[in-house]
């Protein structure tokens, strides 16, 4: 009831739209599909803009109109010209006919509001009774959008919420319910993790920051390379600068010349980079799980020009000021030497490169360690070979009745599947893993403390099928007739939350719960993602004993039962086909939709896994660029030490001792870079790991491995010049002295 109440109570609200999704069955001719149908407010297209292919956007102002997108139109009818065609959608106990009144473009994946079939919320009375629609504030089913009038600040509206809610709900109900409501701008939804996730996917902004930081790090490494090489070449260009100055060139002209050269190189790099970006975009989209498009516009052109200017200035300024400062007399008399200061500067720059490379290597190792932990952690149940199939139960009537009907249907499937050799066992549960949205119950206990727990409704075989362990008590048993009506199982986290040492034989401390008794305590299992700790959980077979004592019921995902089918290891394709045969035999035309628990769990960590892959590639790039810088530094350094090495060889130094002499500076450089990168890596990786409730330690072995990898790469990079210099013949290098 929130949306209509806001529109009626506040003149600042120009329009309200409720959006709600539900899974149901859809018939088109002789074909039947399992689909997600979206309910939208009558003024949906007055608030949101979607590109219209054909038809009328007044479709939602009638009860029997349906809006589909281009993809759905092609899927059902093989054409986008589907206006006037009929689609039957199951609402309640029967199928209702809807006429296609509009076709919109297929919505992009980055849209917060996506739909395949959209019908009007005028159909809500077919699903919910009058009390649910107008009085049940705690049954938060739809997501509500409000369009504020021009010039209205959201805070002025939010400040009026409490008084409106007290009036609508009753002051006592509002005070005791912990009910809160606020406004969040639509443009903030995608990257705002402060609010609960609704219809739209919410991405943690840290991933965007990390990717941007990696890009900047790689650019920084490349700029350092440019500076290192330019300074190294300064001696070779010294005479050019001297002659230019003699014939009248001013220092400012030389500065512009060298910065201009850097800008030209940067422009060429930009052109090559754009081509590579276009070619590599499909690979990046696959790695990141996004669908980015390369669409040049005014803003992107401006950013490209700005990037060229900034990088050109950063990379070219220092060499320009160094070269332009040379004295013509000293240059032309041959008195200009490279000096230790420039060699020291080059070492500092390469040291920074090495530090960034070691940081990326260390970060990659930490991320691999954490992701491996997520994939292999004992979750408290066996996730392998565990298949999930959502049962379809017509909407209509009380939720408790729908759940009971679903479990009756589950028993039919279990009886048939038990005859299938490929199936080990079958259980049924209102909630599965990997999708979140468990039913959350809120109530005030006997001491006046407001408490919450999650609720799952299961059958007798659920615990056995998932191979869960008990800390105390026992599982539901068919040999104990009272278990169905009175039996309750809780997890260890509920005991900790309530301060209980033992729960068996007790009841939940609420006045209005039905007659019940805790018969078992299951060991904590991670029924939600590893980003969050295990919260209190209550498991029952009959939800009525809990629901009648609840003040708040928040259902994130439909509690209609799911079959949890454990398959024998082996040929999964054959096993799936056998389960599908049973499904088709019992349901007829219903579409067979299934998932596997391990795959659903992996999807929870998709962003982190994608990030790990991108960081690995970025690390390889940074190491490659850094190695080029180290190679150039070694080349320049060895050129300056050829005569020194020759004299040492004449005095009796061996090749091995010379190799150690030439390499030790670089080993020391790597050691210093490693020491500097440790606190940075430790802090940033510790911060990243904080987003996981269950996580690994950073560990010193990460830095030891990163240092060893960097040392091996560095020695491999400089070994050519080092060995060549150490093996040089004194007679060749000293014959002109």
XYZ file of C-alpha atoms in Angstrom, residues 26-460:
435
model
C 2.661 -18.605 -20.051
C 0.851 -20.174 -23.016
C 1.148 -19.077 -26.628
C -0.889 -21.335 -28.841
C 0.124 -24.932 -28.056
C 3.426 -23.915 -26.416
C 3.857 -23.361 -22.681
C 6.745 -21.522 -21.008
C 7.995 -20.793 -17.491
C 8.412 -17.011 -17.495
C 8.865 -14.050 -15.187
C 5.973 -11.612 -15.561
C 6.415 -7.990 -14.476
C 3.530 -5.986 -13.012
C 3.808 -2.247 -13.618
C 1.724 0.658 -12.451
C -0.833 2.137 -14.835
C 1.383 5.213 -15.254
C 4.532 3.179 -15.918
C 5.170 4.804 -19.310
C 4.358 8.271 -17.953
C 7.292 7.910 -15.558
C 9.785 5.793 -17.533
C 10.866 6.165 -21.155
C 11.308 3.026 -23.255
C 11.824 2.995 -27.053
C 8.583 1.902 -28.701
C 8.772 -0.443 -31.715
C 5.028 -0.423 -32.401
C 1.702 -0.223 -30.605
C 0.481 2.135 -27.858
C 2.092 2.927 -24.511
C -1.377 3.258 -22.960
C -1.371 -0.557 -22.770
C -1.098 -0.690 -18.968
C -4.169 1.458 -18.447
C -6.283 -1.577 -19.313
C -6.398 -4.788 -17.320
C -5.927 -7.169 -20.243
C -3.121 -5.367 -22.106
C 0.433 -6.752 -22.213
C 3.645 -5.067 -23.335
C 6.460 -7.275 -24.643
C 9.928 -6.526 -25.933
C 11.382 -7.267 -29.360
C 13.076 -10.479 -28.151
C 9.848 -11.860 -26.627
C 7.866 -10.986 -29.746
C 10.338 -12.871 -31.937
C 10.378 -15.804 -29.493
C 6.609 -16.213 -29.323
C 5.473 -15.113 -32.775
C 8.558 -15.044 -35.007
C 7.955 -11.375 -35.821
C 7.907 -7.939 -34.186
C 4.479 -7.261 -35.695
C 2.592 -8.964 -32.877
C 0.086 -6.233 -31.958
C -3.333 -7.773 -31.275
C -2.010 -11.298 -30.714
C -2.982 -13.238 -27.567
C -0.777 -14.459 -24.718
C -2.268 -16.512 -21.872
C -0.726 -15.892 -18.436
C -1.514 -17.943 -15.351
C -2.765 -15.657 -12.575
C -4.206 -17.510 -9.622
C -5.792 -20.810 -10.460
C -6.444 -20.162 -14.140
C -4.930 -18.738 -17.304
C -6.005 -15.233 -18.320
C -5.848 -13.986 -21.916
C -3.873 -10.791 -22.604
C -3.711 -8.848 -25.838
C -0.331 -7.542 -27.046
C -0.804 -3.765 -27.196
C 2.823 -2.605 -27.455
C 6.269 -3.893 -28.401
C 9.321 -2.080 -27.054
C 13.002 -2.514 -27.853
C 14.824 -5.331 -26.046
C 16.164 -3.691 -22.925
C 19.940 -3.549 -22.406
C 21.535 -5.451 -19.537
C 22.529 -2.209 -17.790
C 18.918 -1.103 -17.430
C 17.655 -1.107 -13.834
C 14.173 -2.054 -15.029
C 13.987 -4.980 -17.449
C 10.976 -7.009 -18.498
C 9.905 -9.572 -21.073
C 6.163 -9.462 -20.313
C 4.677 -6.389 -18.637
C 1.063 -6.206 -17.453
C -0.836 -3.639 -15.396
C -1.066 -3.652 -11.601
C -4.829 -3.517 -12.203
C -4.379 -7.310 -12.084
C -3.239 -7.253 -8.430
C -6.758 -8.174 -7.140
C -6.430 -11.481 -9.002
C -3.432 -12.308 -6.814
C -4.003 -10.514 -3.504
C -7.013 -9.912 -1.320
C -8.159 -6.441 -0.271
C -6.420 -6.618 3.117
C -3.053 -7.418 1.515
C -3.425 -4.601 -0.997
C -4.499 -1.916 1.467
C -3.454 -2.882 4.988
C -0.499 -5.266 5.031
C 2.398 -2.825 5.229
C 4.847 -5.531 6.271
C 4.348 -7.658 3.166
C 6.805 -5.708 1.020
C 6.249 -7.308 -2.373
C 6.672 -4.564 -5.009
C 9.353 -1.941 -5.456
C 7.805 1.522 -5.408
C 8.949 4.431 -7.577
C 7.722 8.002 -7.181
C 8.117 10.870 -9.622
C 8.553 14.098 -7.660
C 7.361 17.380 -9.047
C 9.893 19.730 -10.578
C 11.943 21.575 -7.964
C 10.978 19.340 -5.014
C 13.917 18.176 -2.890
C 13.611 14.511 -1.808
C 14.513 15.308 1.809
C 11.471 17.548 2.212
C 9.265 14.565 1.325
C 11.170 12.014 3.417
C 10.791 14.210 6.524
C 7.018 13.793 6.228
C 7.142 9.988 5.991
C 6.940 9.168 9.751
C 3.734 11.131 10.361
C 2.063 9.619 7.274
C 3.121 6.072 8.262
C 1.889 6.515 11.848
C -1.497 7.639 10.547
C -1.769 4.822 8.000
C -0.454 1.989 10.183
C -1.457 3.164 13.645
C 1.084 4.678 16.022
C 1.603 1.526 18.098
C 2.053 -0.723 15.055
C 4.467 1.757 13.481
C 6.534 2.147 16.664
C 6.812 -1.592 17.318
C 7.390 -2.671 13.731
C 10.787 -1.084 12.989
C 9.255 -0.177 9.616
C 11.356 2.352 7.688
C 10.934 3.967 4.288
C 13.056 6.459 2.368
C 13.856 7.713 -1.101
C 16.821 6.743 -3.251
C 17.515 8.430 -6.622
C 17.185 6.029 -9.542
C 20.613 7.101 -10.819
C 22.204 6.035 -7.510
C 20.776 2.512 -7.410
C 23.462 0.765 -9.459
C 26.437 1.588 -7.211
C 24.780 2.245 -3.838
C 25.255 -0.678 -1.466
C 23.774 1.189 1.521
C 20.231 0.140 0.533
C 18.891 -3.408 0.262
C 19.025 -4.898 -3.228
C 15.690 -4.724 -5.029
C 14.781 -5.464 -8.631
C 18.003 -4.021 -10.019
C 21.419 -5.567 -9.604
C 23.615 -3.491 -7.291
C 27.346 -3.450 -7.962
C 29.869 -2.566 -5.293
C 31.615 0.643 -6.494
C 34.930 -0.711 -5.220
C 35.179 -2.795 -8.412
C 35.000 0.339 -10.549
C 37.607 2.031 -8.356
C 39.907 -0.993 -8.511
C 39.703 -1.204 -12.309
C 40.324 2.525 -12.651
C 43.278 2.290 -10.250
C 44.765 -0.612 -12.250
C 44.465 1.384 -15.479
C 46.186 4.372 -13.834
C 48.939 2.115 -12.440
C 49.685 0.673 -15.879
C 49.711 4.179 -17.385
C 52.055 5.308 -14.600
C 54.419 2.408 -15.325
C 54.400 3.298 -19.039
C 55.032 6.998 -18.314
C 57.940 6.079 -16.046
C 59.372 3.965 -18.878
C 59.133 6.906 -21.255
C 60.898 9.208 -18.798
C 63.591 6.602 -18.056
C 64.355 6.038 -21.720
C 64.275 9.756 -22.535
C 66.692 10.637 -19.746
C 68.888 7.709 -20.763
C 69.028 9.001 -24.328
C 69.791 12.534 -23.177
C 73.550 12.126 -23.682
C 73.051 10.996 -27.280
C 70.879 14.060 -27.944
C 73.149 16.455 -26.075
C 75.019 17.649 -29.199
C 71.713 18.266 -30.979
C 70.644 20.512 -28.085
C 74.053 22.270 -28.040
C 73.970 23.057 -31.779
C 70.340 24.255 -31.575
C 71.251 26.592 -28.747
C 74.314 27.900 -30.624
C 72.219 28.762 -33.685
C 69.748 30.664 -31.519
C 67.193 28.251 -30.100
C 65.804 29.390 -26.759
C 65.178 27.029 -23.873
C 61.387 27.467 -24.117
C 61.488 26.405 -27.769
C 63.411 23.260 -26.838
C 60.928 22.495 -24.040
C 58.034 22.800 -26.498
C 59.905 20.597 -28.979
C 60.447 17.740 -26.544
C 56.957 17.971 -25.018
C 55.581 18.037 -28.563
C 57.476 14.849 -29.339
C 55.944 13.237 -26.244
C 52.463 14.423 -27.303
C 52.933 12.962 -30.802
C 54.015 9.613 -29.351
C 50.990 9.729 -27.012
C 48.617 10.495 -29.912
C 49.991 7.545 -31.881
C 49.598 5.387 -28.748
C 46.011 6.579 -28.370
C 45.186 5.597 -31.956
C 46.725 2.143 -31.474
C 45.030 1.850 -28.059
C 41.603 2.645 -29.524
C 42.024 -0.036 -32.206
C 43.144 -2.595 -29.598
C 40.229 -1.589 -27.337
C 37.685 -2.165 -30.099
C 39.205 -5.542 -30.970
C 39.577 -6.619 -27.326
C 36.192 -5.340 -26.111
C 34.414 -8.716 -26.559
C 37.147 -10.375 -24.482
C 36.879 -7.705 -21.788
C 33.086 -8.035 -21.714
C 33.495 -11.775 -21.276
C 35.993 -11.267 -18.434
C 34.005 -8.568 -16.650
C 30.541 -10.023 -17.218
C 29.374 -6.703 -18.705
C 28.164 -5.575 -22.108
C 30.134 -2.421 -22.736
C 29.834 -0.793 -26.159
C 32.341 1.377 -28.011
C 30.239 4.390 -28.963
C 32.320 7.551 -29.590
C 30.572 10.769 -28.584
C 31.495 14.301 -27.572
C 32.375 13.316 -24.029
C 34.586 10.367 -25.013
C 36.430 12.490 -27.613
C 36.983 15.200 -24.979
C 38.298 12.590 -22.506
C 40.637 11.164 -25.177
C 42.072 14.616 -25.947
C 42.416 15.332 -22.224
C 44.154 11.973 -21.734
C 46.644 12.745 -24.528
C 47.459 16.151 -23.020
C 47.860 14.864 -19.450
C 49.932 11.795 -20.378
C 52.009 13.773 -22.891
C 52.815 16.404 -20.274
C 53.501 13.847 -17.524
C 55.747 11.736 -19.752
C 57.460 14.571 -21.598
C 57.934 17.356 -19.066
C 60.894 15.999 -17.107
C 62.986 14.987 -20.170
C 62.153 18.340 -21.764
C 63.381 20.351 -18.796
C 66.505 18.181 -18.393
C 67.543 18.319 -22.061
C 66.801 22.008 -22.488
C 68.985 22.864 -19.495
C 72.240 21.526 -21.029
C 75.029 24.148 -21.468
C 76.210 24.464 -25.118
C 79.887 25.015 -24.222
C 80.060 21.954 -21.977
C 78.247 19.857 -24.572
C 80.423 20.811 -27.555
C 83.662 20.421 -25.559
C 82.566 16.872 -24.656
C 82.570 17.625 -20.940
C 78.975 16.527 -20.345
C 78.714 13.231 -18.498
C 75.715 11.344 -17.372
C 76.584 11.619 -13.708
C 75.350 9.632 -10.753
C 72.320 11.897 -10.260
C 70.679 10.857 -13.521
C 71.589 7.209 -12.949
C 70.083 7.559 -9.471
C 66.927 9.106 -10.911
C 66.568 6.248 -13.369
C 66.934 3.776 -10.527
C 64.231 5.565 -8.541
C 61.869 5.487 -11.513
C 62.507 1.809 -12.208
C 62.162 1.120 -8.476
C 58.693 2.664 -8.557
C 57.873 0.432 -11.528
C 59.051 -2.634 -9.656
C 57.066 -1.615 -6.582
C 53.878 -1.320 -8.643
C 54.560 -4.655 -10.346
C 55.201 -6.398 -7.018
C 52.012 -4.826 -5.638
C 49.999 -6.234 -8.547
C 51.636 -9.675 -8.250
C 50.951 -9.755 -4.497
C 47.361 -8.605 -4.998
C 46.791 -11.294 -7.619
C 48.107 -13.980 -5.271
C 45.858 -12.771 -2.420
C 42.795 -12.693 -4.676
C 43.511 -16.184 -6.002
C 43.889 -17.394 -2.419
C 40.543 -15.888 -1.357
C 38.662 -17.086 -4.442
C 40.046 -20.589 -3.978
C 38.869 -20.436 -0.361
C 35.355 -19.433 -1.478
C 35.186 -22.329 -3.915
C 36.464 -24.944 -1.495
C 35.150 -23.855 1.922
C 33.022 -26.388 3.754
C 29.587 -24.750 3.677
C 28.005 -27.164 6.131
C 26.285 -29.158 3.392
C 27.316 -31.033 0.253
C 26.802 -28.785 -2.781
C 28.087 -31.237 -5.411
C 25.697 -33.011 -7.806
C 22.799 -31.109 -6.202
C 20.099 -30.134 -8.686
C 17.359 -27.562 -7.968
C 13.987 -27.512 -9.742
C 11.392 -24.835 -8.946
C 7.864 -26.222 -8.666
C 4.974 -24.239 -10.126
C 1.947 -23.574 -7.942
C -0.856 -21.261 -9.138
C -1.159 -18.013 -7.236
C -4.297 -17.263 -5.318
C -5.439 -17.859 -1.767
C -3.243 -17.646 1.295
C 0.502 -18.075 0.970
C 0.503 -20.889 3.531
C -1.931 -22.841 1.372
C 0.189 -22.351 -1.723
C 3.256 -23.618 0.140
C 1.351 -26.692 1.375
C 0.099 -27.384 -2.143
C 3.683 -27.133 -3.356
C 4.888 -29.708 -0.843
C 2.069 -32.061 -1.828
C 3.241 -31.720 -5.418
C 6.821 -32.357 -4.257
C 5.755 -35.676 -2.736
C 4.462 -36.812 -6.134
C 7.805 -35.999 -7.741
C 9.738 -37.709 -4.941
C 7.726 -40.903 -5.392
C 8.533 -40.976 -9.121
C 12.145 -39.824 -8.861
C 12.903 -42.482 -6.247
C 12.406 -45.041 -9.020
C 15.137 -43.408 -11.124
C 18.591 -45.054 -10.665
C 20.407 -41.783 -11.408
C 18.822 -40.099 -8.346
C 20.313 -40.711 -4.871
C 17.758 -38.766 -2.824
C 15.231 -35.924 -3.093
C 14.216 -33.270 -0.584
C 12.028 -30.195 -0.822
C 12.621 -26.710 0.550
C 11.068 -23.267 0.294
C 14.465 -21.720 -0.360
C 17.586 -22.764 -2.181
C 21.145 -21.459 -2.268
C 22.791 -18.845 -4.415
C 19.818 -16.554 -4.994
C 19.371 -14.991 -1.551
C 16.043 -13.519 -0.561
C 15.117 -15.900 2.248
C 11.890 -15.290 4.183
C 12.699 -13.017 7.121
C 10.534 -12.963 10.255
C 10.457 -10.085 12.737
C 8.803 -10.196 16.169
C 9.030 -8.749 19.674
C 10.071 -11.313 22.290
C 8.804 -11.703 25.871
C 11.305 -9.111 27.133
C 10.265 -6.467 24.584
C 13.344 -7.004 22.392
C 12.743 -6.886 18.654
C 14.298 -9.968 17.021
C 14.569 -11.329 13.500
C 15.411 -14.691 11.981
C 15.210 -16.325 8.591
C 12.656 -19.063 7.957
C 12.863 -22.140 5.781
C 10.083 -24.687 5.227
C 11.279 -28.208 4.411
C 10.157 -31.820 4.190
C 11.391 -34.919 6.030
